[in-house]
Tab-separated table of C-alpha atoms in Angstrom:
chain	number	residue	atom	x	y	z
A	15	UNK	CA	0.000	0.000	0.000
A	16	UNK	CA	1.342	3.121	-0.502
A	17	UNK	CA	2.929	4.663	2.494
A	18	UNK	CA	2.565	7.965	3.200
A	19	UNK	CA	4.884	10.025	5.193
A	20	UNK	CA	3.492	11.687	8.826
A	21	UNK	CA	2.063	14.918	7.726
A	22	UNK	CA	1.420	14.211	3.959
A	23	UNK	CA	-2.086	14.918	3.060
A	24	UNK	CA	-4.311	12.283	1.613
A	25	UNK	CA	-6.362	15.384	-0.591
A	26	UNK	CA	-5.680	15.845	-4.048
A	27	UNK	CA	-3.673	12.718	-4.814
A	28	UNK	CA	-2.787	12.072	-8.471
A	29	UNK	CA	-4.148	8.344	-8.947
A	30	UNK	CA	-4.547	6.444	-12.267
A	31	UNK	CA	-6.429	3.035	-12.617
A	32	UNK	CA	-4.086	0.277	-13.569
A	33	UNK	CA	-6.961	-2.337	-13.906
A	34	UNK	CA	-10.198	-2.894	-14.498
A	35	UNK	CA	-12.803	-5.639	-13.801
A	36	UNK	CA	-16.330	-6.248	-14.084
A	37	UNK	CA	-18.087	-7.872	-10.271
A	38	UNK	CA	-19.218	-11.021	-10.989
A	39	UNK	CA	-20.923	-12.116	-7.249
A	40	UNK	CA	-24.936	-12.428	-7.313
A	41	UNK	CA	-26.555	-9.115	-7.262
A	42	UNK	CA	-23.047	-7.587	-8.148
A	43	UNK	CA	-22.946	-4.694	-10.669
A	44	UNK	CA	-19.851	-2.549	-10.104
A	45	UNK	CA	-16.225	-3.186	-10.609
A	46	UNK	CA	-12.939	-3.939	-9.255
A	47	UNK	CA	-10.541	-1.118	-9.708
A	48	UNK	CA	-6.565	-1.120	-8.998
A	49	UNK	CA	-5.407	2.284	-8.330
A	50	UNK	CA	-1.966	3.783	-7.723
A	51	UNK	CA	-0.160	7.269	-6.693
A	52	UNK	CA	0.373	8.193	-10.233
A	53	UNK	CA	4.392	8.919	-9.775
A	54	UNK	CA	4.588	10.611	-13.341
A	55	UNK	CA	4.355	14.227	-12.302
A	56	UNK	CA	6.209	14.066	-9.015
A	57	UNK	CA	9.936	14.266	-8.212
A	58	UNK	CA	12.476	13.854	-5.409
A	59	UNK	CA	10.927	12.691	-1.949
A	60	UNK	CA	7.283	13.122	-3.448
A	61	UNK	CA	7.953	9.732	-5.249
A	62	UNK	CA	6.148	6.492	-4.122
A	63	UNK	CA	7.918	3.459	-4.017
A	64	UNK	CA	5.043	1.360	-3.247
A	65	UNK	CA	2.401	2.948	-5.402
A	66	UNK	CA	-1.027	0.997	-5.224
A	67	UNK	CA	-3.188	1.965	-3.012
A	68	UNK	CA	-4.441	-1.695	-2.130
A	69	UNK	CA	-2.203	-4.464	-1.345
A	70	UNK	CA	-4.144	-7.638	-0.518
A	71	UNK	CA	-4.398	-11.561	-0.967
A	72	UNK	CA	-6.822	-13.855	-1.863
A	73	UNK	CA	-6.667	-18.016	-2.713
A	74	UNK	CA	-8.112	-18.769	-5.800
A	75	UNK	CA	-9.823	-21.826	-6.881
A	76	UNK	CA	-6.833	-24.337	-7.520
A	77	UNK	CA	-6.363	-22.724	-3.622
A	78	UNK	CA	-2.918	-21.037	-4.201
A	79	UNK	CA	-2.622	-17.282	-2.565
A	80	UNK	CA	-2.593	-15.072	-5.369
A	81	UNK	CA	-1.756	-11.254	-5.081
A	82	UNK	CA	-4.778	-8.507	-5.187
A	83	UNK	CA	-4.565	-4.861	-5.423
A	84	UNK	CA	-8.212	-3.945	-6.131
A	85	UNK	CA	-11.099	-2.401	-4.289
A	86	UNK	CA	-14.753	-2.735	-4.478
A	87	UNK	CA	-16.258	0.727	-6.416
A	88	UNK	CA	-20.034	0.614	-7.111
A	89	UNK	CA	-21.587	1.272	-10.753
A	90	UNK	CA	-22.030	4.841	-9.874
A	91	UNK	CA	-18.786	5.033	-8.182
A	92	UNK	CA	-17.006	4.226	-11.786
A	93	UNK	CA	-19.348	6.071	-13.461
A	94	UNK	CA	-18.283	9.299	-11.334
A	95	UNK	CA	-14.581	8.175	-11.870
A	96	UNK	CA	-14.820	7.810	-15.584
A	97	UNK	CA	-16.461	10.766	-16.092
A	98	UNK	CA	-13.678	13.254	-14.150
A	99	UNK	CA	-10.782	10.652	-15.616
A	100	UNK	CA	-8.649	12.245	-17.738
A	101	UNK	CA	-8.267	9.996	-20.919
A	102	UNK	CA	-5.905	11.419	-23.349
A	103	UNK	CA	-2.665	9.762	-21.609
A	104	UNK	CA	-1.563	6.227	-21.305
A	105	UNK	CA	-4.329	5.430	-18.614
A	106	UNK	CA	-7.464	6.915	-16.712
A	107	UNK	CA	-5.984	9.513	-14.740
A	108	UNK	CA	-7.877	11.435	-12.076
A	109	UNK	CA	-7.276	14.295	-8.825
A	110	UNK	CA	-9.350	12.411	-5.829
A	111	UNK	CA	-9.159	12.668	-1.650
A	112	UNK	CA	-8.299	9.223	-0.160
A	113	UNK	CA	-9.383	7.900	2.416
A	114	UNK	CA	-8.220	4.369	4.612
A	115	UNK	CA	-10.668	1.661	3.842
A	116	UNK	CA	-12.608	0.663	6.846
A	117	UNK	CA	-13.809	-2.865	5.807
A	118	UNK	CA	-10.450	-4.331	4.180
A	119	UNK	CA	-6.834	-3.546	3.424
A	120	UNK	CA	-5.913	-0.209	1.507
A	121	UNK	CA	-6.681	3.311	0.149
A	122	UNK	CA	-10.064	4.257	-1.396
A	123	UNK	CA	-10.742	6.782	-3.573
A	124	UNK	CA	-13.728	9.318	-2.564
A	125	UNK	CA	-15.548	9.631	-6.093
A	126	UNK	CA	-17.761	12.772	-4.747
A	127	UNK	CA	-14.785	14.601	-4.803
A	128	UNK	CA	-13.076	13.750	-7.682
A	129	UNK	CA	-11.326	16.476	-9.897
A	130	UNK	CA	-9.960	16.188	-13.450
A	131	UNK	CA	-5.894	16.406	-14.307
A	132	UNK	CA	-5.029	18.873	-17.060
A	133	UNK	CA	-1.437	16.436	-17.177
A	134	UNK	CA	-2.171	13.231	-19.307
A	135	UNK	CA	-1.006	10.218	-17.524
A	136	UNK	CA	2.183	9.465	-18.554
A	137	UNK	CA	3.596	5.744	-17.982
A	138	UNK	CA	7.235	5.734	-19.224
A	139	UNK	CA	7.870	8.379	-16.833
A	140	UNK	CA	5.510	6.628	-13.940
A	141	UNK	CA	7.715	3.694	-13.919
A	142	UNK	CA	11.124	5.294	-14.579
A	143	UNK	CA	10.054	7.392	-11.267
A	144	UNK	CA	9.004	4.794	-9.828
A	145	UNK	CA	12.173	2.292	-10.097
A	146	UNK	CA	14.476	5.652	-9.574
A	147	UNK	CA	13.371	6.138	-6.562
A	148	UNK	CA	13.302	2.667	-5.320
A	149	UNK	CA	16.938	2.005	-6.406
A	150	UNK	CA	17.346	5.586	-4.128
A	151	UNK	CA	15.653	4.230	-1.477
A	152	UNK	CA	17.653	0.898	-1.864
A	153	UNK	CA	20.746	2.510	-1.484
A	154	UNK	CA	19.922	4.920	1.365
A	155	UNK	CA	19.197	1.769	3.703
A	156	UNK	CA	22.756	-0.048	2.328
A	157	UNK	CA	24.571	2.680	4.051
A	158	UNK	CA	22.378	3.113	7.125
A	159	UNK	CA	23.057	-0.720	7.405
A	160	UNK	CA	27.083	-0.400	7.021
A	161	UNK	CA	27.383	3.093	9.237
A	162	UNK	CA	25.557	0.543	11.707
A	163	UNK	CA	28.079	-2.011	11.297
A	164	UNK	CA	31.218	0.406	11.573
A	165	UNK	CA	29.609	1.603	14.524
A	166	UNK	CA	29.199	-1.767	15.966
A	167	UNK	CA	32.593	-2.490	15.424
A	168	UNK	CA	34.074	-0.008	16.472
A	169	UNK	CA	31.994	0.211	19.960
A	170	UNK	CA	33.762	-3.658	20.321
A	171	UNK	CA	37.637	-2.240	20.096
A	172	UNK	CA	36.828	0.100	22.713
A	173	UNK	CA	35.296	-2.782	24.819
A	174	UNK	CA	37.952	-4.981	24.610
């Protein structure tokens, strides 16, 4: 899920819709959306390394756990969020609040506040973003590990 940091707002969040499915439970009319902090418009710090807003499991019907990132969104839910989306870019791209979701794992998106990007989505730069900042955040923990180590080590040569 992604992870915000203390302080960061969950208003106005750039989100795009990765994938798409129709419910098919009795009675079920809506869809299954994957979402995630759309990482093509932000730089530095402001980059998510963990993007989707819903990371879940489920055990499908050979019973192996399978990986899930969607959430439940009514008919009029996707209705609202197709009609702010922005379309002209690589995917559905739209400006929505977030909000924890109270009856399973994740982010939701609050369609009845849902605003419209001027910015396209753009996915070449989402994902070049996206690894960037992963191989930053990669690195950043390598050296907090080995100034931890030379620390360590050095805290035993005064000991003995």
């Amino acid at each position: 899920m992604a992870k915000f940091k203390k302080g960061q707002s969950f208003k106005n969040q750039r989100v795009h819709v990765v994938g798409v499915f129709d419910q098919t439970g009795k009675g079920m009319n809506g869809k299954n959306v994957s979402f995630s902090i759309s990482n093509d418009t932000r730089e530095g710090d402001d980059i998510f390394t963990d993007p989707m807003l819903v990371y879940d499991t489920y055990v499908d019907k050979l019973g192996k756990q399978q990986n899930s990132f969607t959430a439940n969104y009514s008919a009029r839910q996707w209705e609202a969020i197709e009609a702010a989306a922005n379309k002209d870019g690589d995917e559905l791209v739209i400006e929505a609040d977030l909000f924890m979701n109270k009856n399973g794992p994740g982010l939701l998106v609050n369609t009845n506040t849902l605003k419209t990007p001027e910015i396209p989505f753009n996915q070449q730069k989402h994902k070049a973003n996206t690894l960037a900042a992963r191989e930053a955040k990669k690195a950043a923990v390598a050296e907090q590990r080995a100034e931890q180590e030379t620390q360590t080590e050095g805290e035993k040569e005064l000991s003995v």
